[in-house]
Structure formats: structure tokens, C-alpha cells
mmCIF file of C-alpha atoms and ligand atoms in Angstrom:
data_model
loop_
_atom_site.group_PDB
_atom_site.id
_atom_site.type_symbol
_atom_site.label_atom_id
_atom_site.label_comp_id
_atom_site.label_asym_id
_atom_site.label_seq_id
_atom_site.Cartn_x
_atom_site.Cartn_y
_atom_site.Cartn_z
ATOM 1 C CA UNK A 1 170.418 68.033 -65.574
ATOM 2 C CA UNK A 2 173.133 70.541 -66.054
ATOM 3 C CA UNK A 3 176.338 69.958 -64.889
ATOM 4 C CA UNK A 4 178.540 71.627 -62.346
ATOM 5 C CA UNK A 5 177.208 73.193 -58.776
ATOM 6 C CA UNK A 6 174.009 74.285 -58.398
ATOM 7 C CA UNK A 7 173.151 76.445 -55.286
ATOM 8 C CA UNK A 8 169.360 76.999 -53.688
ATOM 9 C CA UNK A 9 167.633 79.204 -51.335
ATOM 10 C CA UNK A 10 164.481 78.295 -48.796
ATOM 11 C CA UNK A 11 162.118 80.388 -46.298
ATOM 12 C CA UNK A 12 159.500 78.868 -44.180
ATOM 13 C CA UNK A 13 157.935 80.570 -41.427
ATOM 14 C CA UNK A 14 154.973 78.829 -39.536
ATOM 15 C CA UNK A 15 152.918 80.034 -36.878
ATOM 16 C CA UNK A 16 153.517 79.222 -33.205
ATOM 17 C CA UNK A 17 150.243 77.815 -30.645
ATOM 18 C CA UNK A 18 149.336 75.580 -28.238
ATOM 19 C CA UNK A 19 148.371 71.914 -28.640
ATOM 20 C CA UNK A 20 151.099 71.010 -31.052
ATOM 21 C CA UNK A 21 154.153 69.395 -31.045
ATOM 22 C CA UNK A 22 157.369 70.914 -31.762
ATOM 23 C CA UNK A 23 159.641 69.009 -34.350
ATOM 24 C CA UNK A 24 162.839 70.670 -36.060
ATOM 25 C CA UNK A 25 164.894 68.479 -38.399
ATOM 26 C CA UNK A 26 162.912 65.961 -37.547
ATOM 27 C CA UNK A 27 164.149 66.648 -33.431
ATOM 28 C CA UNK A 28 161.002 66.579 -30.761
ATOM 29 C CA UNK A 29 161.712 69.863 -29.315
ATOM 30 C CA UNK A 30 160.223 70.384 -25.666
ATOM 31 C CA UNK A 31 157.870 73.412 -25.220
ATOM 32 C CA UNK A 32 154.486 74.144 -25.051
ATOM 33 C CA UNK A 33 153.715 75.354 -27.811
ATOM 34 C CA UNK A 34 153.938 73.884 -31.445
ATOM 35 C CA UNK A 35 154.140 74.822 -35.220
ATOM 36 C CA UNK A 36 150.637 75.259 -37.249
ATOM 37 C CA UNK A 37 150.151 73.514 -40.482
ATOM 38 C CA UNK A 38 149.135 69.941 -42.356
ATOM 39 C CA UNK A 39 151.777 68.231 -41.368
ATOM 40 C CA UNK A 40 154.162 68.307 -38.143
ATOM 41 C CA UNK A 41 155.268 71.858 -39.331
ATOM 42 C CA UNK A 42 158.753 71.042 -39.432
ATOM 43 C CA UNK A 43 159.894 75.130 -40.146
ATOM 44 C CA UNK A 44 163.744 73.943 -40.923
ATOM 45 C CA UNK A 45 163.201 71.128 -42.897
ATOM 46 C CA UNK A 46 160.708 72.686 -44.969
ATOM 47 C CA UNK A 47 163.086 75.610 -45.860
ATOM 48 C CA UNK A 48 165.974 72.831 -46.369
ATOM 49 C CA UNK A 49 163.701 71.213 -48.686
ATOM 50 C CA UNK A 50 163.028 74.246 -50.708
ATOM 51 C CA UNK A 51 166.214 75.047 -50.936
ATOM 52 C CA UNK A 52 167.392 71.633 -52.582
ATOM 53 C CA UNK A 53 164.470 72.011 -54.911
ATOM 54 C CA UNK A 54 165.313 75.226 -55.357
ATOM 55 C CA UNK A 55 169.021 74.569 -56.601
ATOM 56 C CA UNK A 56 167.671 71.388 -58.888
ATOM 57 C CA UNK A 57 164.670 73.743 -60.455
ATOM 58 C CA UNK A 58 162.310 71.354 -59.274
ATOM 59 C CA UNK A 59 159.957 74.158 -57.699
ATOM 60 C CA UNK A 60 158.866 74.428 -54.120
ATOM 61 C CA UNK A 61 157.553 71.736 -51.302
ATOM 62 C CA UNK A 62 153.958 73.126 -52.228
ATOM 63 C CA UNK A 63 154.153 72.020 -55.426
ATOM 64 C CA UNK A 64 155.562 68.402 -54.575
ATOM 65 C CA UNK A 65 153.513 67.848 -51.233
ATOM 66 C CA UNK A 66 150.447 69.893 -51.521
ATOM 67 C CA UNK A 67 148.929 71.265 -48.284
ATOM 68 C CA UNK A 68 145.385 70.141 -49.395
ATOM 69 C CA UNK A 69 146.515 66.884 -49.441
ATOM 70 C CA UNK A 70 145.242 64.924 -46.981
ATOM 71 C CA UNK A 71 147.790 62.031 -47.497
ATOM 72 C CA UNK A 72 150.580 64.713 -46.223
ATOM 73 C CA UNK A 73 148.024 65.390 -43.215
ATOM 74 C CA UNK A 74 150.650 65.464 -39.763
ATOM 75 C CA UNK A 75 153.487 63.645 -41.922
ATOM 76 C CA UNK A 76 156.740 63.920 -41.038
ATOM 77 C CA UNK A 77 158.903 66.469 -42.717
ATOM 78 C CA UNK A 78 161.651 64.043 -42.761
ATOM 79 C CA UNK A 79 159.612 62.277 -45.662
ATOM 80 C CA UNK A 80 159.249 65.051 -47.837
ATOM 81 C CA UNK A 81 163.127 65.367 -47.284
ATOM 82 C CA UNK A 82 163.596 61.145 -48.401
ATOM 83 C CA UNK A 83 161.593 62.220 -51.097
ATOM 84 C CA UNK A 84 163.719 64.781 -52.162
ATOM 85 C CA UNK A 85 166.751 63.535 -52.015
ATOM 86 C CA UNK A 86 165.448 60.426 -53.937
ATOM 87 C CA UNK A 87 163.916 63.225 -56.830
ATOM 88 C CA UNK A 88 167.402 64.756 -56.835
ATOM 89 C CA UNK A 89 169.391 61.355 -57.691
ATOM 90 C CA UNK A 90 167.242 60.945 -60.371
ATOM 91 C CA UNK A 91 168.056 63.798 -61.873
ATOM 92 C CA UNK A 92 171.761 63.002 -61.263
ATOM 93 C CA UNK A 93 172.835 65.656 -58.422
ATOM 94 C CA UNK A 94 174.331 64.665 -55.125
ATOM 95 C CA UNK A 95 174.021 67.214 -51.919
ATOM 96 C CA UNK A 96 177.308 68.696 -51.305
ATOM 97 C CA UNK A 97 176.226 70.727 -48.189
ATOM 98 C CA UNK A 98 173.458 72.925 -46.597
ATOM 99 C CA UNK A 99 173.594 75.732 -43.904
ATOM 100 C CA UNK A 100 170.400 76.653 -42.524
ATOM 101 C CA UNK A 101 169.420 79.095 -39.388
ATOM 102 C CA UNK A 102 166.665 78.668 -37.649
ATOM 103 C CA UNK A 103 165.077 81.769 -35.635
ATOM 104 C CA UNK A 104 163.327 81.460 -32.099
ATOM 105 C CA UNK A 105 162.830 83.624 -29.521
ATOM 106 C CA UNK A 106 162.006 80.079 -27.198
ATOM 107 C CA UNK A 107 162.855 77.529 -26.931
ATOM 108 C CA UNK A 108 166.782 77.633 -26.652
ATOM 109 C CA UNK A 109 167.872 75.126 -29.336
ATOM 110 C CA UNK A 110 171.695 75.072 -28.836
ATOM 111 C CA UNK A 111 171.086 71.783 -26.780
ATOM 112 C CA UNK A 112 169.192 70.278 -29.853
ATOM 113 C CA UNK A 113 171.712 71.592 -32.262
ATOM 114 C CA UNK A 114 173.988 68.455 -32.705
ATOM 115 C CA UNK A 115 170.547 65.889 -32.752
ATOM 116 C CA UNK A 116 168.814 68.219 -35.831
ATOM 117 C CA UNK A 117 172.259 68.026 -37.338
ATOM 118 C CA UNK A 118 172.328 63.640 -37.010
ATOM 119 C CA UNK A 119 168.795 63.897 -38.421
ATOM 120 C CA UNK A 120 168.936 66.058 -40.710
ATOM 121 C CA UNK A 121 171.973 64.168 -42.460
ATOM 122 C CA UNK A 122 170.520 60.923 -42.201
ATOM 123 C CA UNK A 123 167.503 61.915 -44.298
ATOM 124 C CA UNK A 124 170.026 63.925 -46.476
ATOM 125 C CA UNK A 125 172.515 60.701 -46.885
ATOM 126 C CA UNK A 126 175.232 62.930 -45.919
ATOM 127 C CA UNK A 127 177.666 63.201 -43.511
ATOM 128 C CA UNK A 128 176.762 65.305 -40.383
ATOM 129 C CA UNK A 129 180.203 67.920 -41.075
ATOM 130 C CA UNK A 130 178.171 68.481 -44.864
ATOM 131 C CA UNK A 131 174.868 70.089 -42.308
ATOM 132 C CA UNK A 132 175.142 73.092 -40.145
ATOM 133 C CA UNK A 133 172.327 74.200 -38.382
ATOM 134 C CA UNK A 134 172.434 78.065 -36.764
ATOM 135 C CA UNK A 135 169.739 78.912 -33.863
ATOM 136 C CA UNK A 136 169.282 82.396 -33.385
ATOM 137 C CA UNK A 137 166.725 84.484 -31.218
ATOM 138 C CA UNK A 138 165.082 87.492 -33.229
ATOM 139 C CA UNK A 139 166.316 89.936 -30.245
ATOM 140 C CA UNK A 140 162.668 90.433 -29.525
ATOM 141 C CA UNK A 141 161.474 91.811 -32.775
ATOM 142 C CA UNK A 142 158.597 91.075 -34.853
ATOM 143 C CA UNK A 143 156.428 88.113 -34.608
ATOM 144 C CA UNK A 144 159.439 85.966 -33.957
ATOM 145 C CA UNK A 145 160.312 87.864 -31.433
ATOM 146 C CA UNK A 146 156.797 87.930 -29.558
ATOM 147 C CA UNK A 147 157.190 84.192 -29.826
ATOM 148 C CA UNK A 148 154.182 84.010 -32.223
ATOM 149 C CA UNK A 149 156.267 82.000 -34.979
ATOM 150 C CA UNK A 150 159.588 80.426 -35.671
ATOM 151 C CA UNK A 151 161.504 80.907 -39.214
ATOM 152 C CA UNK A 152 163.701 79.017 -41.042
ATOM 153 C CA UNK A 153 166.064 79.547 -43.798
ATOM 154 C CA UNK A 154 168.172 77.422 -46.065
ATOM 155 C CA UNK A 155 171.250 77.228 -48.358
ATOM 156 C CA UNK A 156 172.137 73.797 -50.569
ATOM 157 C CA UNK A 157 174.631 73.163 -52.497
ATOM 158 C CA UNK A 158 174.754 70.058 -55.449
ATOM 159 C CA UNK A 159 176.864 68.714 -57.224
ATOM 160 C CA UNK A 160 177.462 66.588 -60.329
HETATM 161 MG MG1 MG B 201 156.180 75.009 -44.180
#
């Protein structure tokens, strides 16, 4: 561990389609259409993730909870988030904060906002004021804007 502040990045984009639930921070979203991938898909928590391993140098979410895995197969995101929150006080860093945005073109999330926030600082053991979560649509463009996939992306900030 070194001291002082350490900041991270994250990115996670997963595909959009029917038959799947929708779960961001660890929020059941309603819509018809879900995220693709091993476990529930959770696009924001995955790029909060990365971004805490990111500013501890502990590599990605890929590396820590491999998508081949069938132990991770339809987990909840929330977990890998315990997990590394727990692999951060080990190493002797406390989160400070994290601002995320997620993009959508659908569902509208503003009503969900506050309820990703609660969730999302109860995995983190952090206050809800030290998580801000931005939805934003992708004006139409690209595959978020088709609706075809949702995006996420992360800043965290530890400290010492
Ligand atoms: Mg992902």
C-alpha cells in the first residue's frame, strides 16, 4: 500500500435483450429488456468495481471474478462489490467517494436514482452523500442510443 489518495477509472458496457432482468447498483429496474452476461449484468456496478480496483492496482473484475466461472454464473454484482471493498481494507485503503454515470436511452432512471445510491453505499460501507450516480440518455446515438446496450462509467477515490 502506498499512502495518500489514490484515484481509479471503470467502463462497462453490456448488451441489451429480452428475457433478462434489469439490475443497476444492485436496483431491479422495470423494463423489458435486460443486460447480457454471466452474472445479473449489473453495467454500473461493474464499472464502480473497476474503478476501485483500478485506484488500489488490483487489476480489473475479470481478473478477480472470471466470466468462465461458473460459481459467478447470475451472481449478484453487489458481491463482487463486498468483495472488493473487503480486498481494499486489506490492503489498508478506505473509499472516500465515487461518481459514476450511467447511459440509457430507456428506461428513465431518475426515479431509481436515490435507491442505486442506498445500495450502492451499503455494499460500499459508505455514506450515501460519498455516491453519486448520473443517468444520462445517449441523445439517440450509437448503440446506446438504439437501445441495444447500456454503459457505465466510474470514478473512486481512496484514501489512507
Ligand atoms: Mg460487465
Amino acid at each position: 500500500m502506498s499512502e495518500g489518495n489514490r484515484i481509479g477509472i471503470g467502463y462497462d458496457i453490456h448488451r441489451l435483450v429480452e428475457g433478462r432482468k434489469l439490475v443497476l447498483g444492485g436496483v431491479d429496474i422495470a423494463f423489458e429488456k435486460g443486460l447480457l452476461g454471466h452474472s445479473d449484468s449489473d453495467v454500473l456496478t461493474h464499472a464502480i468495481c473497476d474503478a476501485l480496483l483500478g485506484a488500489a492496482a488490483l487489476g480489473d473484475i475479470g481478473t478477480h471474478f472470471p466470466d468462465n466461472d461458473p460459481q459467478w454464473a447470475g451472481a449478484s454484482s453487489l458481491e463482487f462489490l463486498s468483495r472488493v471493498v473487503e480486498m481494499l481494507t486489506e490492503k489498508g485503503y478506505r473509499v472516500h467517494n465515487v461518481d459514476a454515470t450511467v447511459m440509457a436511452e430507456r428506461p428513465k432512471l431518475r426515479p431509481y436514482v436515490q435507491s442505486i445510491r442506498e445500495s450502492l453505499a451499503s455494499a460500499l460501507q459508505v455514506d450515501v452523500d460519498q455516491v453519486n450516480i448520473k443517468a444520462k440518455t445517449n441523445e439517440g446515438l450509437e448503440s446506446v442510443g438504439r437501445g441495444e446496450a447500456i454503459v457505465a462509467q466510474a470514478v473512486a477515490l481512496l484514501i489512507t
